[in-house]
XYZ file of C-alpha atoms in Angstrom:
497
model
C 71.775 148.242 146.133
C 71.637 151.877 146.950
C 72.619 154.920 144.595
C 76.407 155.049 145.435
C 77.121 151.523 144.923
C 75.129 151.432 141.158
C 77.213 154.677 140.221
C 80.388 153.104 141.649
C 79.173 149.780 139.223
C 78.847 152.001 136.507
C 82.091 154.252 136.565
C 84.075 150.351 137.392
C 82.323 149.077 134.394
C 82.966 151.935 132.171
C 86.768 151.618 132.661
C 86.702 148.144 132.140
C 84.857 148.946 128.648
C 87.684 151.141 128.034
C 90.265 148.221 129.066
C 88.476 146.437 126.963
C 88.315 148.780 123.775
C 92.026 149.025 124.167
C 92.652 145.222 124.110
C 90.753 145.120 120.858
C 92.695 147.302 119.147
C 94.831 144.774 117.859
C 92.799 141.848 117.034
C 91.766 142.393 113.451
C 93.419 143.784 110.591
C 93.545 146.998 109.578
C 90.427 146.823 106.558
C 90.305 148.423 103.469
C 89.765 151.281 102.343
C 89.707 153.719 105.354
C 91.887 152.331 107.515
C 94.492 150.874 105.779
C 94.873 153.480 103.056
C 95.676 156.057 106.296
C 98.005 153.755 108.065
C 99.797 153.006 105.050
C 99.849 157.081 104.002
C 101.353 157.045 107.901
C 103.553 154.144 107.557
C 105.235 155.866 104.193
C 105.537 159.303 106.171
C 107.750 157.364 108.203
C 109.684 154.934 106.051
C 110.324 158.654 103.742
C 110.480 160.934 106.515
C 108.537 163.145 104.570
C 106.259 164.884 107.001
C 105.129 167.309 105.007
C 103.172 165.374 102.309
C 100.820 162.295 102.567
C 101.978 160.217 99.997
C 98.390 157.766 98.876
C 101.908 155.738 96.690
C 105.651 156.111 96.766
C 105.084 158.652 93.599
C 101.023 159.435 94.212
C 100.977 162.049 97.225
C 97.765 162.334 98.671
C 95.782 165.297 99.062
C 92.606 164.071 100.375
C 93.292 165.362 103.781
C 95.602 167.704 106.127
C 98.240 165.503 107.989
C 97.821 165.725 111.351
C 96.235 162.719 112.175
C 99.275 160.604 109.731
C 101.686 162.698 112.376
C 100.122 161.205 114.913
C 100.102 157.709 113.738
C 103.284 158.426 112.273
C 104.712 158.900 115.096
C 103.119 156.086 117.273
C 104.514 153.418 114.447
C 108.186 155.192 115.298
C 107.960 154.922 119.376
C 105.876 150.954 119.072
C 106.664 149.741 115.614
C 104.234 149.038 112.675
C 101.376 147.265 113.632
C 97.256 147.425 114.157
C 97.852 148.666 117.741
C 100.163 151.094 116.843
C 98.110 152.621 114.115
C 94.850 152.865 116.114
C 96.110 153.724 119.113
C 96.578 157.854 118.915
C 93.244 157.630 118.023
C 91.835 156.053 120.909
C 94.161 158.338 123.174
C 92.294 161.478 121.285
C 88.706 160.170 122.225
C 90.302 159.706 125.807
C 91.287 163.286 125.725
C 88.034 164.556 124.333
C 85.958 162.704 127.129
C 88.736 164.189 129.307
C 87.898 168.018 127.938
C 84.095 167.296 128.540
C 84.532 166.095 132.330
C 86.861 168.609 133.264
C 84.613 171.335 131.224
C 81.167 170.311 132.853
C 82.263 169.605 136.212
C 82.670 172.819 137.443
C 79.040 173.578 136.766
C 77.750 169.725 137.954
C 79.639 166.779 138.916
C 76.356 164.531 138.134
C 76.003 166.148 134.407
C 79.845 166.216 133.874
C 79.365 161.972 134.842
C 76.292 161.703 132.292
C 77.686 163.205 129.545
C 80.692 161.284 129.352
C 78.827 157.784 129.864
C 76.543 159.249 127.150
C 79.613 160.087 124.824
C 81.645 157.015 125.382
C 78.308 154.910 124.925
C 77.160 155.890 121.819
C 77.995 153.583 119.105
C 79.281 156.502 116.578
C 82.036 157.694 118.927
C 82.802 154.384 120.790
C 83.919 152.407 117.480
C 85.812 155.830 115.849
C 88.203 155.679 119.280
C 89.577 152.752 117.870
C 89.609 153.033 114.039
C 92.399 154.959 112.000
C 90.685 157.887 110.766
C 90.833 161.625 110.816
C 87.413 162.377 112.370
C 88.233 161.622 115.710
C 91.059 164.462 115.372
C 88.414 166.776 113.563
C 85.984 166.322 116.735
C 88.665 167.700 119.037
C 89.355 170.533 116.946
C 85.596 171.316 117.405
C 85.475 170.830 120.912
C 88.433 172.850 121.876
C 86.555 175.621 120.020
C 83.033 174.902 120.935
C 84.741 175.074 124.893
C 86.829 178.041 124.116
C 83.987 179.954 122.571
C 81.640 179.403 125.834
C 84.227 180.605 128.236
C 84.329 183.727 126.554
C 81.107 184.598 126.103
C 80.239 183.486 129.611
C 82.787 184.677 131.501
C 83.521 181.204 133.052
C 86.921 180.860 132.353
C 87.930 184.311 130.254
C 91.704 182.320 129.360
C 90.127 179.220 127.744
C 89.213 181.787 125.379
C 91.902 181.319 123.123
C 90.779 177.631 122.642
C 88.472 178.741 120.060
C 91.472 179.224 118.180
C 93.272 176.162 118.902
C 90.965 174.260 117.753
C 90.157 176.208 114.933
C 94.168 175.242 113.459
C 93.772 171.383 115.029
C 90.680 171.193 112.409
C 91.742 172.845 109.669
C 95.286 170.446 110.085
C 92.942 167.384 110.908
C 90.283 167.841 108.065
C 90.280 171.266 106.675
C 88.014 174.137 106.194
C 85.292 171.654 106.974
C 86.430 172.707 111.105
C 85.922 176.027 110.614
C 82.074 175.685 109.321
C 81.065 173.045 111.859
C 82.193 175.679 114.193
C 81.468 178.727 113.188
C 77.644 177.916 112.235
C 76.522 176.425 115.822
C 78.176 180.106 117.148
C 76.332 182.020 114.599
C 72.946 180.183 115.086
C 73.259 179.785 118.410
C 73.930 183.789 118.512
C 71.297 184.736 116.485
C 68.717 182.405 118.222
C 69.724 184.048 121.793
C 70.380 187.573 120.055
C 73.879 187.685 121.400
C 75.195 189.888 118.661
C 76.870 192.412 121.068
C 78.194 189.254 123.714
C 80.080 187.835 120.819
C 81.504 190.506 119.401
C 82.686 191.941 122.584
C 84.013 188.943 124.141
C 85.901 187.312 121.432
C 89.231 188.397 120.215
C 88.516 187.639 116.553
C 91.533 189.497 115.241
C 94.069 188.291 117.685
C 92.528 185.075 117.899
C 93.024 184.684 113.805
C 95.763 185.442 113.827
C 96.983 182.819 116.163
C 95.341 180.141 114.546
C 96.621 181.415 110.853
C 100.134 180.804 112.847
C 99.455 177.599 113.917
C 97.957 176.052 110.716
C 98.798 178.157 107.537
C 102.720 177.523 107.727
C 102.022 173.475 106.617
C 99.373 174.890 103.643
C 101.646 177.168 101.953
C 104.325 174.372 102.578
C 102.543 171.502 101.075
C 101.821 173.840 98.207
C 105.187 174.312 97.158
C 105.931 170.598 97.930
C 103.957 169.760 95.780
C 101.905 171.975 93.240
C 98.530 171.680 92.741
C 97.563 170.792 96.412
C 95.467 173.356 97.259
C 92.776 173.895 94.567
C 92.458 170.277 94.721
C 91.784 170.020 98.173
C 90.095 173.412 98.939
C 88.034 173.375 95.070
C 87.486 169.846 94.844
C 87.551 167.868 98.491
C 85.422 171.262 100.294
C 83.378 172.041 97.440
C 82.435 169.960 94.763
C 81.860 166.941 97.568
C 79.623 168.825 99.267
C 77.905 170.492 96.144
C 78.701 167.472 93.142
C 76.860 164.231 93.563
C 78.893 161.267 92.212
C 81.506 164.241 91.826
C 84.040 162.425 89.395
C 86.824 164.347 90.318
C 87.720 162.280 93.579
C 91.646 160.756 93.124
C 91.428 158.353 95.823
C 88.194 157.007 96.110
C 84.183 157.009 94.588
C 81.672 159.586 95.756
C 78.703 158.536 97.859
C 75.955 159.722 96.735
C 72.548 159.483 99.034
C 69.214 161.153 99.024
C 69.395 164.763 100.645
C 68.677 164.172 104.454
C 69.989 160.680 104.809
C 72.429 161.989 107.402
C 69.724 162.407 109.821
C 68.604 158.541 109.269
C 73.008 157.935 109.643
C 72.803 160.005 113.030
C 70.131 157.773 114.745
C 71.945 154.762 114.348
C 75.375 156.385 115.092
C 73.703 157.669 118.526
C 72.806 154.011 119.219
C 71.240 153.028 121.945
C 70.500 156.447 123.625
C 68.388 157.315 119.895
C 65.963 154.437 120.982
C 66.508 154.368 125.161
C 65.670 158.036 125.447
C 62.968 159.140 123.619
C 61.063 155.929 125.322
C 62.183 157.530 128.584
C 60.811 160.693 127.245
C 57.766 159.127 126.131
C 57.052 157.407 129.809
C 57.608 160.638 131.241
C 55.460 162.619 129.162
C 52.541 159.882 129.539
C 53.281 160.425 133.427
C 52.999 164.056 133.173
C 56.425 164.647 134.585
C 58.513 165.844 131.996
C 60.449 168.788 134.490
C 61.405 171.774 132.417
C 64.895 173.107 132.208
C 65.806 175.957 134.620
C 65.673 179.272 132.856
C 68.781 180.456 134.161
C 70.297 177.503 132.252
C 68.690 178.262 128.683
C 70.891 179.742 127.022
C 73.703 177.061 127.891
C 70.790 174.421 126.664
C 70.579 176.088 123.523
C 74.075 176.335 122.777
C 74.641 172.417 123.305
C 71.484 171.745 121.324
C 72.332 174.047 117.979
C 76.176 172.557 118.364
C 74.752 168.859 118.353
C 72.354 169.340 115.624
C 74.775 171.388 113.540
C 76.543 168.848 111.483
C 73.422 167.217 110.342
C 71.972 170.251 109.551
C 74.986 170.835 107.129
C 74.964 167.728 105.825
C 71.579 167.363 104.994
C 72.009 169.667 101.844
C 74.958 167.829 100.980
C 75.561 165.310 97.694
C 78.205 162.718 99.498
C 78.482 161.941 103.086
C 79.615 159.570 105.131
C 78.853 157.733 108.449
C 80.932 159.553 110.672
C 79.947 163.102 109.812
C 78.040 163.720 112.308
C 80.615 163.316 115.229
C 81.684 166.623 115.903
C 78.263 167.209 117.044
C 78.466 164.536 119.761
C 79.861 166.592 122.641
C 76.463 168.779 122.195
C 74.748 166.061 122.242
C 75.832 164.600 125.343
C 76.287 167.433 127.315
C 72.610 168.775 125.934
C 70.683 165.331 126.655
C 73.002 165.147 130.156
C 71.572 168.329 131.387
C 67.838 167.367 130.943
C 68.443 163.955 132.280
C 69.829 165.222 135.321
C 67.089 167.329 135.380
C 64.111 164.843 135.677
C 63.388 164.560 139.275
C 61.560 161.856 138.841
C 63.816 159.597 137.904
C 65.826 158.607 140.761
C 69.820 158.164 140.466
C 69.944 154.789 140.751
C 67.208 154.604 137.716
C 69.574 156.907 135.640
C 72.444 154.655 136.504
C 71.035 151.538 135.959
C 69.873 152.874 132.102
C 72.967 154.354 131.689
C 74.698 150.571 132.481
C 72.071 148.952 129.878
C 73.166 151.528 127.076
C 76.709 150.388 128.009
C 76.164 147.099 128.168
C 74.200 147.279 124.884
C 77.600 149.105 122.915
C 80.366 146.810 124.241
C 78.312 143.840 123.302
C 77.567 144.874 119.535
C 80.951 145.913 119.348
C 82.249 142.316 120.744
C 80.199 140.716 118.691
C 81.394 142.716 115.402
C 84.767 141.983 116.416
C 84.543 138.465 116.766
C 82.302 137.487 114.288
C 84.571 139.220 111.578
C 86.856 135.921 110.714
C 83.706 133.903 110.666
C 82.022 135.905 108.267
C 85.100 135.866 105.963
C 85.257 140.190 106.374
C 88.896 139.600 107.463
C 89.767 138.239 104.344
C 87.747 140.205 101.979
C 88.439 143.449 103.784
C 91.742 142.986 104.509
C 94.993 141.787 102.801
C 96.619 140.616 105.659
C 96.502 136.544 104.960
C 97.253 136.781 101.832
C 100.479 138.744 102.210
C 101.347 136.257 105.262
C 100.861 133.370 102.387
C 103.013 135.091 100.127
C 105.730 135.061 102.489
C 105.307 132.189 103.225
C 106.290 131.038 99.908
C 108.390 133.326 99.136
C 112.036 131.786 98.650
C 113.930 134.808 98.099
C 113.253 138.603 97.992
C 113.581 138.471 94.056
C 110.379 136.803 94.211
C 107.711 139.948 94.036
C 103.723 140.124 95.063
C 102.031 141.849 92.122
C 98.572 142.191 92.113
C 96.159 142.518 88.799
C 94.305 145.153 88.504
C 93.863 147.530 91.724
C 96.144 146.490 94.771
C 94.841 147.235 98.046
C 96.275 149.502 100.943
C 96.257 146.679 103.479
C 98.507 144.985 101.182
C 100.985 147.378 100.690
C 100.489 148.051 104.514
C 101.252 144.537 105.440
C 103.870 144.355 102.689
C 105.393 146.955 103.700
C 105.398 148.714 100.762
C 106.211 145.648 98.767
C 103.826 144.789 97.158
C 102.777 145.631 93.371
C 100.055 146.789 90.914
C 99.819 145.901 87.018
C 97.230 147.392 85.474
C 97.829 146.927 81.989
C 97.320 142.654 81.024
C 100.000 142.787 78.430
C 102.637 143.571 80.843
C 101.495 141.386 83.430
C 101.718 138.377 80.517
C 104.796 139.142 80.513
C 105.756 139.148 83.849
C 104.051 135.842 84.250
C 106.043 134.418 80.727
C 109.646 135.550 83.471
C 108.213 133.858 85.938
C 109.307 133.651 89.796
C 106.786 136.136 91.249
C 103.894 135.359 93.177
C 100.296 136.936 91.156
C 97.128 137.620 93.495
C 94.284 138.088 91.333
C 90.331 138.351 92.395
C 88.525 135.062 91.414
C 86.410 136.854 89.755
C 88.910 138.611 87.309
C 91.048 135.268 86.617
C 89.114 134.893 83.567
C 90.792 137.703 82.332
C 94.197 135.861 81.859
C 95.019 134.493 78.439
C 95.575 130.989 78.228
C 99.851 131.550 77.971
C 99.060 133.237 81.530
C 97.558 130.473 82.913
C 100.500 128.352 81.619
C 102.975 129.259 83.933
C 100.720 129.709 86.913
C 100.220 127.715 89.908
C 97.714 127.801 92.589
C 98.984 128.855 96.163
C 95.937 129.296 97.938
C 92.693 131.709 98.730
C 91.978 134.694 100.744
C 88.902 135.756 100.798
C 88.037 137.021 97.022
C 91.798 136.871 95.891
C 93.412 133.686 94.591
C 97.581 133.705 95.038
C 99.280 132.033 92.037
C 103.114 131.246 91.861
C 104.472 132.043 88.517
C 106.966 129.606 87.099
C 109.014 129.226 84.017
C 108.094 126.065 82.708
C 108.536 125.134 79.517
C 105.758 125.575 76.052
C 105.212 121.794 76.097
C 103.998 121.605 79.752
C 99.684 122.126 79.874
C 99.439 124.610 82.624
C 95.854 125.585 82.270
C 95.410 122.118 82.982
C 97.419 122.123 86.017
C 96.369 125.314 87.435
C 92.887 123.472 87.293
C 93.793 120.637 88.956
C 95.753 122.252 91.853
C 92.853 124.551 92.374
C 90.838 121.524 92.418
C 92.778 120.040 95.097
């Protein structure tokens, strides 16, 4: 098998993984919290044709994040209706886009790079499972990568009208995830300038004021409009979400979810396994090499360029690692760097033949698509369907359901996938009192975690009859039986059945 036919393997077998990426898009549920909480913040953008606010409940708007990526999803539940493929798919067609803005980027300078860095990209685990989850880093990342693009071709002359991409993607970030684009892009430039001493190249070649401006066009309008939507909006999001989560650990302020709260410099430990398999199948390359003695050194010419892609990749885990709550994908919008950095010196190793580089490029492939299959259909057998997702239960409940009188309330905390799946539907009760007495009405259906059903008072559990179980939640019928039937009796024995 010579060299063209293993890179013709390779490029067959990396569309195929992307086929196949695709077709799983829609064979689990959307899981709770990430995922479902955003689809159902999209789904309600729709259904209110609001697209101004995020609304977290039909009287809760949500201010944990810009909109743009609930526009896009949005949007993709009007043109293919509600569903899982629907609500992951603008996602995957983003990553699609940002491999596209790599290939087209690098190529000009080398074909071969341009080819590594985008197996690299779409192989790593971090970037390969994002592409098909509903989230709003995958719309972050190209924010960054417009700008880390647009910044290069101005200070290098390359392409002097991609310039104004820096700005682009400076207003796709800060609608995507906020100020949090503008620091993961302006501290790779400012390192990476300081580093090279490129005071004078930057401020020459950029047109900061210009450029500002255009991005302050693009982005501000929907800040100052959400504001006076809905007061309050901004110092939450720009005080609490951009400061205190970076500075607070276990901040208490978070509305819509808990803080996570690791050790300073976990991210670094979160970035090796999100760089799976190239964080293991490359530094054993490099460590072959180097026992060899022929490690080949990068090409002065090309240092600066080497540099640049190596400060961008390490940037967001250099943030991070000061900060009190982060999360496993915070370190994607250094990928790109990454990729393109590690593609460079790879194709730089003369001795490692093509057909070598090709055939470890196929095993780190090969290695992704397979965890990945295996997470995806291992799911229902380790019950994370259920537990993760309300999907089963809600298809029980209509099951049952006899008429649309009959209403899905859940005790205590309901989750987004069931109000996702409910389509809005389905309720909350808090407060036990007023749930007795929905129970004492009867004709709703109750879903309650096993673990909480201890909670209900015996006159509860007197007009409540077992359905069936989903994962942690039980689903009770309530009926309006009369004082002298024993229901805690029979909601014993039809659980027991």
């Amino acid at each position: 098998m010579n060299k063209y036919t293993t890179k013709f393997n390779l490029l067959i077998f990396m569309l195929l993984i992307a086929l196949f990426r695709l077709i799983t898009l829609n064979l689990y549920p959307l899981t709770d919290n990430t995922e479902a909480r955003y689809a159902e913040i999209s789904r309600k953008m729709l259904e209110l044709n609001d697209w101004v606010t995020p609304w977290s409940d039909y009287a809760v708007p949500f201010w944990g994040k810009p909109p743009l990526s609930f526009w896009a999803t949005a949007l993709s539940f009007k043109l293919f209706g509600v569903n899982e493929l629907a609500a992951r798919l603008p996602h995957y067609l983003c990553g699609l886009f940002v491999i596209w803005l790599i290939w087209q980027w690098v190529a000009q300078r080398s074909r071969a790079q341009a080819f590594y860095a985008v197996v690299l990209l779409s192989g790593a685990f971090l970037f390969f499972t994002s592409s098909g989850m509903v989230m709003t880093d995958m719309w972050l990342l190209l924010g960054t990568t417009l700008s880390m693009r647009g910044f290069w071709a101005a200070v290098s002359a390359e392409r002097n009208a991609e310039k104004w991409l820096l700005f682009v993607g400076l207003a796709v970030g800060l609608l995507a995830k906020g100020p949090i684009a503008v620091v993961l892009t302006g501290l790779p430039i400012f390192l990476w300038m300081v580093v090279c001493n490129k005071y004078s190249v930057v401020w020459k070649s950029i047109p900061w004021i210009s450029g500002s401006l255009l991005t302050a066009a693009i982005a501000l309008p929907w800040y100052v409009i959400a504001e006076l939507h809905t007061p309050g909006y901004l110092y939450y999001f720009l005080i609490g979400e951009n400061f205190h989560r970076f500075v607070t650990p276990g901040w208490q302020g978070d509305l819509y979810g808990s803080a996570h709260n690791f050790p300073r410099g976990t991210i670094w430990l979160l970035m090796i396994a999100d760089w799976l398999p190239w964080s293991f199948l490359f530094p054993a390359l490099l460590l072959w090499l180097w026992c060899k003695g022929k490690i080949t050194k990068s090409p002065a010419t090309d240092r600066d360029w080497q540099r640049y892609l190596l400060i961008w990749g390490l940037t967001p885990a250099i943030f991070f690692s000061f900060a009190g709550n982060i999360l496993w994908p915070y370190v994607l919008p250094g990928f790109p760097g990454l990729a393109l950095w590690l593609s460079a010196w790879f194709n730089n190793q003369q001795a490692v033949d093509e057909q070598s580089r090709n055939k470890l490029l196929f095993a780190g492939l090969t290695f992704t698509s397979l965890i990945t299959l295996l997470i995806v259909f291992s799911l229902p057998l380790l019950g994370v369907n259920d537990n993760k997702s309300a999907k089963s239960l809600v298809a029980l409940y209509q099951s049952q359901q006899r008429s649309n009188d009959e209403q899905l309330v859940y005790y205590g905390k309901r989750p987004f996938s069931a109000s996702f799946y409910s389509q809005g539907k389905a309720q909350q009760e808090l407060d036990l009192t007023t749930l007795d007495r929905r129970i004492a009405s009867g004709n709703i259906f109750v879903a309650i975690d096993s673990e909480k059903r201890s909670d209900l008072p015996a006159a509860a559990l007197n007009h409540l009859q077992l359905v069936g179980e989903r994962g942690k939640y039980q689903l009770f019928h309530a009926i309006n039986k009369g004082p002298s039937q024993s229901s805690a009796q029979n909601v014993e024995l039809s659980y027991n059945r």
